[in-house]
C-alpha atoms as one frame of an Amber mdcrd trajectory, in Angstrom:
protein
  -1.616  19.857 -70.507  -5.308  18.896 -70.732  -6.328  15.342 -69.875  -8.876
  13.356 -71.838 -11.266  11.493 -69.546 -13.787   9.173 -71.200 -17.394   9.740
 -70.097 -19.445   6.592 -70.641 -23.222   6.615 -70.984 -25.400   3.781 -69.727
 -29.108   3.083 -69.649 -29.818   2.221 -66.020 -26.883  -0.139 -65.436 -24.107
   2.377 -64.769 -23.500   1.189 -61.201 -23.185  -2.420 -62.345 -20.827  -1.494
 -65.202 -18.612   0.787 -63.136 -18.348  -1.823 -60.370 -17.281  -4.326 -63.051
 -14.620  -1.883 -64.307 -13.385  -1.392 -60.744 -12.915  -5.173 -60.422 -11.071
  -5.225 -63.773  -8.941  -2.103 -63.342  -8.745  -1.564 -59.578  -8.958   1.878
 -58.036 -11.571   3.820 -56.125 -15.143   4.282 -57.301 -17.482   7.124 -56.369
 -21.110   7.050 -57.485 -23.810   9.670 -56.945 -27.368   8.553 -57.553 -30.131
  10.903 -58.583 -31.754  10.381 -55.154 -28.595  11.583 -53.380 -28.269  14.687
 -55.548 -29.714  18.207 -55.429 -31.786  17.462 -58.561 -33.677  14.508 -57.042
 -36.968  16.406 -56.709 -36.842  17.397 -60.387 -36.717  13.832 -61.700 -39.326
  11.045 -61.659 -39.307   8.243 -59.073 -38.160   5.630 -61.608 -34.902   7.568
 -62.087 -33.982   7.976 -58.417 -31.662   4.939 -58.372 -29.930   5.917 -61.617
 -26.341   7.129 -61.415 -26.133  10.867 -61.988 -22.335  10.829 -61.998 -19.762
   8.088 -61.473 -15.986   8.322 -61.272 -13.434   5.505 -61.218  -9.817   6.482
 -60.540  -7.025   3.921 -60.821  -3.559   5.462 -60.974  -3.498   7.835 -63.951
  -6.708   6.339 -65.373 -10.029   8.112 -64.834 -13.337   6.795 -66.200 -16.468
   8.892 -65.798 -19.995   7.605 -66.373 -23.697   8.256 -65.953 -27.138   6.813
 -66.594 -28.246  10.320 -67.613 -27.475  10.119 -71.326 -29.630  11.093 -74.250
 -30.162   9.008 -77.347 -29.353  11.491 -80.087 -29.775   9.023 -82.931 -26.159
   9.626 -83.950 -23.504   6.963 -84.209 -21.299   7.004 -81.153 -18.325   4.953
 -82.255 -15.688   5.291 -79.569 -13.150   2.765 -78.346 -11.137   2.977 -75.145
  -7.419   2.336 -75.687  -5.807   1.003 -72.519  -2.018   1.234 -72.616  -0.749
  -1.391 -70.161   2.629  -1.412 -68.412   3.414  -5.008 -69.393   2.133  -7.924
 -71.436   1.246  -9.661 -68.159  -0.902  -6.706 -67.071  -2.529  -6.594 -70.517
  -3.398 -10.315 -70.376  -4.828 -10.111 -66.843  -6.926  -7.029 -67.633  -8.051
  -8.351 -71.032  -9.260 -11.576 -69.433 -11.329  -9.665 -66.865 -12.835  -7.214
 -69.362 -13.698 -10.049 -71.775 -15.874 -11.818 -69.191 -19.387 -11.853 -70.649
 -18.224  -9.869 -73.683 -16.982 -10.615 -77.199 -13.315 -10.857 -78.121 -12.868
  -9.379 -81.594  -9.076  -9.855 -81.724  -7.410 -12.106 -79.163  -4.587 -10.513
 -77.230  -1.259 -11.499 -78.720   1.850 -10.332 -80.556   1.219  -7.654 -83.181
   3.154  -6.949 -86.360   4.392  -3.674 -84.810   5.963  -5.500 -81.862   3.424
  -4.837 -79.109   1.027  -7.162 -77.359  -2.373  -6.064 -78.676  -6.004  -7.154
 -78.737  -9.527  -5.782 -78.697 -12.923  -6.734 -77.361 -16.415  -5.475 -76.698
 -17.334  -5.892 -73.041 -20.669  -7.057 -71.662 -21.873  -3.426 -71.548 -21.149
  -2.723 -75.224 -17.973  -0.695 -74.608 -15.153  -1.283 -77.116 -11.691  -1.779
 -75.569  -8.277  -1.924 -77.232  -5.434  -3.118 -74.996  -1.789  -2.608 -75.839
   1.513  -3.283 -74.100   4.707  -2.063 -75.715   7.488  -4.607 -76.108  10.235
  -4.278 -73.502  13.324  -2.798 -75.156  16.675  -4.480 -74.580  15.119  -7.436
 -72.766
């Protein structure tokens, strides 16, 4: 079965953002800058410290990112839905992601029985966090 892996675009602050996500979500982070890549000679000096490709892996979660995005003038409305294992995990992660961002719906009980909330983080990425209610508990 194919896996969907979000690929986030940043404008020069990819390393900062991905390091923030590593603090929030855990896992291992690999970053390749333009300067460390085979295309370094083809790009201007001001781009050498930009991230060509970044990858954060935490369990089954993979986030990919780069500073090498193009502004196409199109709306790019995407939200990342993070399905948490428990309400406790959702609260801890939500609190970290919300630092410096804007909470649009505080994390709490939803009408469908889950713990749910959403926010926009300090890098402009929209997050929805959900934790299913424990059955029979």
